[in-house]
Coordinates of C-alpha atoms in Angstrom, one line a residue:
X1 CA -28.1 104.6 -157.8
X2 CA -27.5 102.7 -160.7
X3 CA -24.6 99.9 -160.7
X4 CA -22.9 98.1 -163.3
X5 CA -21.2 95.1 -162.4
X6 CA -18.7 92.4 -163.7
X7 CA -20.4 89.2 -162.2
X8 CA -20.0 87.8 -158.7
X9 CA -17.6 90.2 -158.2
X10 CA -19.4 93.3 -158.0
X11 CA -22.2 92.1 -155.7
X12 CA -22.3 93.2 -152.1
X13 CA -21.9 90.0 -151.2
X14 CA -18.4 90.2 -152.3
X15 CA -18.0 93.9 -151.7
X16 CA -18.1 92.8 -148.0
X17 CA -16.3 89.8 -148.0
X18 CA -13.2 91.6 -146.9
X19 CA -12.7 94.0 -143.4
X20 CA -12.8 97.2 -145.3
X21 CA -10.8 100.3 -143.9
X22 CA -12.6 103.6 -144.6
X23 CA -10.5 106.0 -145.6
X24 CA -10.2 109.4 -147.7
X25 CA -7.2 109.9 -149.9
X26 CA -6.0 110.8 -153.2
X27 CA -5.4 108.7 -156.0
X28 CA -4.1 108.7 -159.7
X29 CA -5.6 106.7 -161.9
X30 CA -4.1 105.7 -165.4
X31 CA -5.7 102.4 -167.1
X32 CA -2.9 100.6 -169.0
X33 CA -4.3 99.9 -172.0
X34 CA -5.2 103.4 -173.4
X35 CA -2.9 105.2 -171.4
X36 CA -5.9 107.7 -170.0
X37 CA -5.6 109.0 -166.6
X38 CA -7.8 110.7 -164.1
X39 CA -8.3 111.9 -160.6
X40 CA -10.2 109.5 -158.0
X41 CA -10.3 109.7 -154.5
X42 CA -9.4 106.7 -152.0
X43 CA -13.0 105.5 -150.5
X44 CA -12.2 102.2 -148.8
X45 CA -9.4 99.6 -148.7
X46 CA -8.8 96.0 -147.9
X47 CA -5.8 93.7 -148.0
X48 CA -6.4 92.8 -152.0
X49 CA -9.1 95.5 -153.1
X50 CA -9.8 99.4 -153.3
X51 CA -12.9 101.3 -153.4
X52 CA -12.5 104.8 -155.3
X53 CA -14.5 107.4 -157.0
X54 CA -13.2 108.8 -159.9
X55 CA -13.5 113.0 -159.9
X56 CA -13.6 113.1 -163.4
X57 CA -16.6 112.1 -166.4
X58 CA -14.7 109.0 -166.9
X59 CA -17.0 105.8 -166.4
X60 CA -14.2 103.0 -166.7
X61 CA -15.9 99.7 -167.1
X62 CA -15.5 95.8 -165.4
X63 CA -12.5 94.4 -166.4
X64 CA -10.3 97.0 -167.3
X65 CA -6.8 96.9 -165.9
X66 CA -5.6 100.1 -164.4
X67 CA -2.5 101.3 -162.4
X68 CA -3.4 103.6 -159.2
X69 CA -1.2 105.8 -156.9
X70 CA -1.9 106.6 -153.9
X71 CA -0.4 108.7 -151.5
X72 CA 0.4 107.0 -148.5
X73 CA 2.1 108.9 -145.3
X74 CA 3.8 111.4 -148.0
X75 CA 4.8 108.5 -150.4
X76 CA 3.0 107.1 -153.7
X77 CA 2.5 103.5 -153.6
X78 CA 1.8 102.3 -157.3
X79 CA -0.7 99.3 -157.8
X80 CA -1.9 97.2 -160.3
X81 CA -5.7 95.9 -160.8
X82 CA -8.7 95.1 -162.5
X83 CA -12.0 97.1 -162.2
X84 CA -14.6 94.5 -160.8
X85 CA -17.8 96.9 -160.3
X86 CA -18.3 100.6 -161.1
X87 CA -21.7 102.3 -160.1
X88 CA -22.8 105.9 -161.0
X89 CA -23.5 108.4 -158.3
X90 CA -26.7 109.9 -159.3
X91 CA -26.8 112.6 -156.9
X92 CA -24.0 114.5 -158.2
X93 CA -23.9 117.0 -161.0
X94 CA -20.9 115.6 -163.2
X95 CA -22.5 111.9 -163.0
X96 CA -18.8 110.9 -160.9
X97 CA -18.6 106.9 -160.9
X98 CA -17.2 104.7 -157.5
X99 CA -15.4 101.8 -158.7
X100 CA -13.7 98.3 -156.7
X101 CA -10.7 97.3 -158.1
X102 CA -9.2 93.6 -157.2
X103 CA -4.9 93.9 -156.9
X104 CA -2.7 91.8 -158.2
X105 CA -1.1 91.6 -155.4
X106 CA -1.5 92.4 -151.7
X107 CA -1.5 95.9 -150.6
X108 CA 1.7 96.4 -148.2
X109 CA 1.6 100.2 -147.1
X110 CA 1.8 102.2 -143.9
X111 CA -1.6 103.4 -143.0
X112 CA -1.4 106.9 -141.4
X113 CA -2.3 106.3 -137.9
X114 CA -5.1 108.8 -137.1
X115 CA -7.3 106.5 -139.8
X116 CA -6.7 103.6 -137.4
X117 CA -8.0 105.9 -134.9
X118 CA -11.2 106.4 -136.9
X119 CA -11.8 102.9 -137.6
X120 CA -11.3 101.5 -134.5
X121 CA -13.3 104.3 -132.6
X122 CA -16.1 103.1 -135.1
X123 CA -16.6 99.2 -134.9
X124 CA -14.8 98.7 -131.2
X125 CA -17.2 99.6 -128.2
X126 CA -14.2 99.7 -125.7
X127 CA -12.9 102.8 -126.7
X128 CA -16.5 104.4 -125.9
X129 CA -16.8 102.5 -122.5
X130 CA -13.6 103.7 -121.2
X131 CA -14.7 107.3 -121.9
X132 CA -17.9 106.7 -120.3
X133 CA -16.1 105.3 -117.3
X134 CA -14.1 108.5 -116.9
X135 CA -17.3 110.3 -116.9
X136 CA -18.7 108.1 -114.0
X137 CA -15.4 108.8 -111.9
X138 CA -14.3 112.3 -112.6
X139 CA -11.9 112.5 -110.0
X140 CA -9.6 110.0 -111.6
X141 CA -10.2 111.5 -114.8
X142 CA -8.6 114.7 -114.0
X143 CA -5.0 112.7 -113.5
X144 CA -6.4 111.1 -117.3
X145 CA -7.1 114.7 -118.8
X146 CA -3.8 116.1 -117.4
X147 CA -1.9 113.7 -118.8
X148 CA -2.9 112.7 -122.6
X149 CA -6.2 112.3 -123.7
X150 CA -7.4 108.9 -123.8
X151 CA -4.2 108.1 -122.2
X152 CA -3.3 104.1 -121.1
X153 CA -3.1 105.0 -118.1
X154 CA -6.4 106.2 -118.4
X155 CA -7.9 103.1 -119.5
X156 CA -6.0 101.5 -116.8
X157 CA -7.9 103.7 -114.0
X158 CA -11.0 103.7 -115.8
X159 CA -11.1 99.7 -115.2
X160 CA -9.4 99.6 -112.0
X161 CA -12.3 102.4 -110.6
X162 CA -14.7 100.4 -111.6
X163 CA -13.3 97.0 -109.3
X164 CA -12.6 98.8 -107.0
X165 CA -15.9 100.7 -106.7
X166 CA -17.9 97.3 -107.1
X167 CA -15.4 95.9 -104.2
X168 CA -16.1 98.2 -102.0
X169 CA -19.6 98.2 -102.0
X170 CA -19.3 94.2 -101.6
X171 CA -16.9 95.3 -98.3
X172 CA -19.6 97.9 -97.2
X173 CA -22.2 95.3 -97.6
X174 CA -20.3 92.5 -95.9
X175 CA -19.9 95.1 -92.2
X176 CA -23.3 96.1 -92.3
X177 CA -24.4 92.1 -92.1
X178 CA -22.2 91.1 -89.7
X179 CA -23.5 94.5 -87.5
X180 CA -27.1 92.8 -88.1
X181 CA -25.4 89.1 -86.8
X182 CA -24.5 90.4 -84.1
X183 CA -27.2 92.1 -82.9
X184 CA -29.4 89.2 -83.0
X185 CA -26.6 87.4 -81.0
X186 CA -26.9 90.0 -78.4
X187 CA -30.2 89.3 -77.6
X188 CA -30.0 85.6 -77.8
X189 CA -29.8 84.0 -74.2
X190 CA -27.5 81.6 -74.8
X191 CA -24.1 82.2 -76.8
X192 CA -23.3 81.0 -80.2
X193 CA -19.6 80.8 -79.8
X194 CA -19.4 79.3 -83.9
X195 CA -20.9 82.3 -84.8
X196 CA -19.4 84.6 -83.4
X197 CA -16.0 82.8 -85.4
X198 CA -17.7 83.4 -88.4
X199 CA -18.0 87.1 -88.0
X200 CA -14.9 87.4 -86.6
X201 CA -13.1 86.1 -89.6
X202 CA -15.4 87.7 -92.1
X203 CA -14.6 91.0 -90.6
X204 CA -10.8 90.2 -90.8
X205 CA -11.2 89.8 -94.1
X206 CA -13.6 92.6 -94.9
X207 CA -10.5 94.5 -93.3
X208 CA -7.9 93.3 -95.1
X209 CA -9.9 94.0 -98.3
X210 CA -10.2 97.4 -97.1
X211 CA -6.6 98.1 -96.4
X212 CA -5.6 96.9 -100.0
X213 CA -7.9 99.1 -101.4
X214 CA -6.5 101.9 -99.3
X215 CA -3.1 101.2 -100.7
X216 CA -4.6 100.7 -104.4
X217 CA -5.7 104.5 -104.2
X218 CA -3.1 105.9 -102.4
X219 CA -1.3 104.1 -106.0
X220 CA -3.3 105.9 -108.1
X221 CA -3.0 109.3 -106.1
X222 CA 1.1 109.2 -106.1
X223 CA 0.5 108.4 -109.5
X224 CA -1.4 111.3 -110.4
X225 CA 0.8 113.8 -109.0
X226 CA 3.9 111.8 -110.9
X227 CA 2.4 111.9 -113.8
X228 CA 1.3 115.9 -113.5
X229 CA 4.6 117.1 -114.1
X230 CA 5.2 118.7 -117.3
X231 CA 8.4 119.7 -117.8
X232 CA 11.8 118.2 -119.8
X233 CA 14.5 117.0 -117.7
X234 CA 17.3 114.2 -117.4
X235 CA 15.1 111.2 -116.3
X236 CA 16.2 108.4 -114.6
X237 CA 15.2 105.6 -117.2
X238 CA 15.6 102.8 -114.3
X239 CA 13.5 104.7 -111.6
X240 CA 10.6 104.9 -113.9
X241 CA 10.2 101.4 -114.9
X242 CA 11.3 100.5 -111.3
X243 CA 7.9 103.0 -110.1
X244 CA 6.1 101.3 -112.9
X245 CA 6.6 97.8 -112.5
X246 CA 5.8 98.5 -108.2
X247 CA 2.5 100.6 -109.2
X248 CA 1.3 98.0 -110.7
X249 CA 1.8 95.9 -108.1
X250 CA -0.1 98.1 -105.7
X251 CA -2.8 99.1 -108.1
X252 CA -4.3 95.4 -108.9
X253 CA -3.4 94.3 -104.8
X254 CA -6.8 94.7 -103.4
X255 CA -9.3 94.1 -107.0
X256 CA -9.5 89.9 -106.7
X257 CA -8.9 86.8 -104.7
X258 CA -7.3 85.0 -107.5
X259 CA -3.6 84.6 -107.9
X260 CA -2.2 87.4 -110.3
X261 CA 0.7 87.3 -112.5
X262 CA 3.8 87.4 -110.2
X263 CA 5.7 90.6 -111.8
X264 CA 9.6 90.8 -111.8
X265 CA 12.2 93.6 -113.1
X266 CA 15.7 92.9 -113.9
X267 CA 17.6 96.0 -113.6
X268 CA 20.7 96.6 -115.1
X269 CA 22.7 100.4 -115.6
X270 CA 20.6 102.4 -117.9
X271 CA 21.0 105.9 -119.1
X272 CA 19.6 109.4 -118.0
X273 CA 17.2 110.7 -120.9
X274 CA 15.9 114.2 -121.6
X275 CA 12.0 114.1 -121.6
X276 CA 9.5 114.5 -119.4
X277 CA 9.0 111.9 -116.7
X278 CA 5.2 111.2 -117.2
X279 CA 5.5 110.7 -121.3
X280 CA 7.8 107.5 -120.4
X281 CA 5.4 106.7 -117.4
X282 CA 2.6 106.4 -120.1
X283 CA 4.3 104.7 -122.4
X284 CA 6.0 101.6 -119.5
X285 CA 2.6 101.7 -118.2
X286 CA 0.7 100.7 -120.8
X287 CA 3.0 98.2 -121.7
X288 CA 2.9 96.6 -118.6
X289 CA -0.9 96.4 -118.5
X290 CA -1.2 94.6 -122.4
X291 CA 1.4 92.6 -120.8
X292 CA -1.1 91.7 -118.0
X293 CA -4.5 91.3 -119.9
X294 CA -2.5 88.4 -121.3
X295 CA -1.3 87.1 -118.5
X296 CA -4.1 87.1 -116.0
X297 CA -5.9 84.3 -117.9
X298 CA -3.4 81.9 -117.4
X299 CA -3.0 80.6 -113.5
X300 CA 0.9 80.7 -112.5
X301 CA 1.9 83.1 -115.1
X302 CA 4.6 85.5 -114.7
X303 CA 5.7 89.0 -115.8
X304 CA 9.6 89.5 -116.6
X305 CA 10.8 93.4 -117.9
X306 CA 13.8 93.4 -118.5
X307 CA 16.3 96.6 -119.6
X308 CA 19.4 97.3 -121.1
X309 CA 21.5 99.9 -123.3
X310 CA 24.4 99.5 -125.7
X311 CA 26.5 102.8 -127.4
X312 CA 23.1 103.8 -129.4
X313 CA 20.2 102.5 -128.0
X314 CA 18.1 101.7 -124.7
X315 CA 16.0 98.5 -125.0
X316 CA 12.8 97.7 -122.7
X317 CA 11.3 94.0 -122.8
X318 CA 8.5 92.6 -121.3
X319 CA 8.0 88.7 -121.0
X320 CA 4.9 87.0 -119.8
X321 CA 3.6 83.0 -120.6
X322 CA 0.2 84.1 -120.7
X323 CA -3.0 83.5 -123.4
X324 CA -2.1 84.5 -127.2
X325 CA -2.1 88.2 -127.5
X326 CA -2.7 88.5 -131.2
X327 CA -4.2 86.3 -133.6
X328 CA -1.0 87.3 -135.8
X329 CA 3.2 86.1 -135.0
X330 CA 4.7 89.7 -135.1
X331 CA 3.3 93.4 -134.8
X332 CA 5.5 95.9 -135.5
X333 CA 4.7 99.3 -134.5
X334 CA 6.3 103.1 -134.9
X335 CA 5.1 106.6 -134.6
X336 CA 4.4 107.2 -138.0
X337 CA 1.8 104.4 -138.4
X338 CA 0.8 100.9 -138.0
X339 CA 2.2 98.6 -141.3
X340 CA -0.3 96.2 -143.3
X341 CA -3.0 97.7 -140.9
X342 CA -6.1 96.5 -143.9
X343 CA -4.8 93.1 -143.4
X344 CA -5.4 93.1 -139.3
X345 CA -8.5 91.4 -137.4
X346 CA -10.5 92.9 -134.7
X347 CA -8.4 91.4 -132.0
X348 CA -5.0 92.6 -133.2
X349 CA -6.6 96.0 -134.7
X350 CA -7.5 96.2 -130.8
X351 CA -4.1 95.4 -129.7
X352 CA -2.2 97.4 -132.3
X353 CA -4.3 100.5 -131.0
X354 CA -3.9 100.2 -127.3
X355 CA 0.3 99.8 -128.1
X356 CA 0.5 102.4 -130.4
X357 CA -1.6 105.0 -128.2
X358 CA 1.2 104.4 -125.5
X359 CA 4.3 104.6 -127.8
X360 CA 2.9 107.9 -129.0
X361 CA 3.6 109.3 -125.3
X362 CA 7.4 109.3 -126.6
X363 CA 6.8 110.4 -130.6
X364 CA 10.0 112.7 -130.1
X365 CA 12.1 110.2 -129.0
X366 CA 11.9 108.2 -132.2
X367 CA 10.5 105.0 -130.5
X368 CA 10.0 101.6 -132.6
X369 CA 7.9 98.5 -131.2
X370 CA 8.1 95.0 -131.8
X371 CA 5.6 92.4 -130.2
X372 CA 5.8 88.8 -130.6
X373 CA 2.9 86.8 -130.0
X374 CA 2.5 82.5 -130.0
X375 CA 0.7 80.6 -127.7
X376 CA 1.8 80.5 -124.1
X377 CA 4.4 83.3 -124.8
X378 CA 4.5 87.0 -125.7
X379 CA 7.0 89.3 -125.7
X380 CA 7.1 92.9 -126.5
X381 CA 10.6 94.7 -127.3
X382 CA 10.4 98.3 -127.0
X383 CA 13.9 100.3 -128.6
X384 CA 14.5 104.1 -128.5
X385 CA 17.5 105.5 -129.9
X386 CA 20.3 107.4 -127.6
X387 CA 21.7 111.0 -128.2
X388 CA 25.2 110.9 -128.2
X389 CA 24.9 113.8 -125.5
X390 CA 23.0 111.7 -123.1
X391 CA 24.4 108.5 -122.5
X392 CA 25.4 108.8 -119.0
X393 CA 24.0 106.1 -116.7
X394 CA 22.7 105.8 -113.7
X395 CA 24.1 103.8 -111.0
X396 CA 23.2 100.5 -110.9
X397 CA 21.8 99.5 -108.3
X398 CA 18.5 96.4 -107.5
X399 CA 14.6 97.2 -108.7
X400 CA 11.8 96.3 -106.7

């Protein structure tokens, strides 16, 4: 492939000093001073520079200033730029050219969000590891499959599976040593009454372990069969943050001896809403559990969700005064895409994923999401719209 270059700037060094978003759209091309335009297609895309390759014979050359539209989420954003580097693809017939252009000014679009998808399954590791882990545990992963693929919840029971299964064996372990202790004692003459403590607490312990893992499963088997219903109905909007916030609770009760994030819900009247009970389980779910990667880092932290709803609108947020969440101030998040995506680093790209993969769970519902991230404090703000039809609350009455 042969390249031609306009200095420092078309070297790969600099073709890489941005996180480039691959991506495949069309664009219009039309350089401003001879009013010529052409076909290209969208290649790649940072915060201040696009890759594209032009469909047509046209070879434009470093340093000419060109206007491009690109169709964005069914709407034609219109830049300005300057060609840096053009090179010629060899291996195709008409000799087509791919060329970076440098914007005048940073690119603010909405990204669709099934590129985000693609870009995150390709440089992040965790999206492959919790897939893996639902192949190791395919009991759980039925509940996962049932429900949405690649579901938070999912993700959620793919890491607590894996604690749990390691705990277990630590438990299992832990009984068969204190069976060997005390078969030695037995056939010592002369009693070891120290000992004998030692077992005796262990094995309370071991028990206690054991019970909490009981109750962790029995957790994720109610939640199964919650989340397996399918069908639309008035939903109690209380009741399911209510089952969410106590599931939690349960789920992460037997996994470690350190002191987790105390979790609190202040309930107030909210409204019955048509949908289907496990698409708003989904979503408070995997809320709740960004909410506590945060906070578990931070000893004493707490968890407040709060809920309320006005004439037109039912509002969910969830406090916690744990670690920084994201590297940026404010995330905003909808259905329809993920805004400034090209401008995002791993951490919030991460972030921005997980989120948007539960507020998907209630697409129909119109959902918007706002999270606000500083250090020692993170709040997300979930908002759905009411139907005028459905505004009837439920009685008020105290969560867990």
């Amino acid at each position: 492939m042969g390249a031609t270059t306009g200095g420092l700037q078309g070297t790969s060094r600099e073709r890489r000093k941005h996180f480039r978003v691959p991506i495949h759209l069309p664009t219009h091309v039309t350089e401003l001073q001879t009013q010529q335009s052409y076909a290209a297609t969208l290649l790649d895309l940072s915060l201040r520079g696009l890759g594209i390759q032009s469909l047509s014979a046209r070879f434009p050359q470093p340093g000419t200033r060109v206007l491009l539209g690109v169709a964005l989420n069914g709407d034609v954003v219109n830049v300005t730029g300057t060609i840096r580097w053009t090179a010629m693809e060899e291996e195709t017939p008409e000799g087509s050219s791919r060329c970076g252009v440098c914007l005048d000014e940073e690119l603010k679009a909405r990204i669709p969000i099934h590129y985000a998808l693609k870009i995150c399954e390709a440089f992040d590791g965790e999206v492959h590891r919790a897939r893996t882990l639902r192949e190791r545990y395919p009991l759980m992963a039925h509940g996962i499959q049932e429900t949405y693929p690649w579901s938070l919840w999912g993700q959620m029971l793919g890491t607590v599976s894996e604690l749990a299964q390691a705990l277990w064996a630590s438990c299992a372990a832990r009984v068969d040593l204190n069976a060997f202790r005390t078969e030695r004692l037995q056939s010592d003459a002369v009693a070891q009454p120290d000992m004998l403590k030692v077992i005796t607490e262990d094995l309370k312990k071991t028990g206690s372990q054991l019970r909490a893992l009981a109750t962790m499963f029995r957790c994720v088997r109610d939640k199964h069969l919650a989340l397996s219903q399918n069908y639309a109905y008035l939903v109690d909007m209380g009741q399911v943050i209510a089952s969410s916030v106590q599931s939690m609770r349960e789920t992460l009760a037997g996994l470690t001896d350190a002191p987790l994030p105390e979790i609190t819900y202040k309930r107030s009247p909210l409204p019955l809403m048509f949908g289907r009970y496990r698409d708003f389980a989904t979503c408070f779910d995997g809320l709740l559990v960004f909410s506590f990667r945060s906070a578990f880092f931070n000893k004493g932290s707490r968890i407040l969700v709060q809920s309320q709803a006005d004439e037109d609108r039912f509002v969910v947020s969830i406090e916690e005064n744990g670690s920084r969440a994201l590297d940026r101030d404010l995330l905003e998040i909808s259905p329809q895409g993920i805004l400034d995506l090209e401008s995002f680093t791993q951490r919030d790209m991460k972030a921005a994923l997980w989120l948007y993969c539960g507020l998907l769970a209630l697409e129909e519902h119109e959902p918007t999401l706002q999270v606000r991230s500083e250090s020692g404090r993170n709040v997300i703000r979930l908002v759905l719209p009411l139907e005028p039809s459905f505004r009837k609350t439920s009685g008020e009455t105290s969560g867990p």
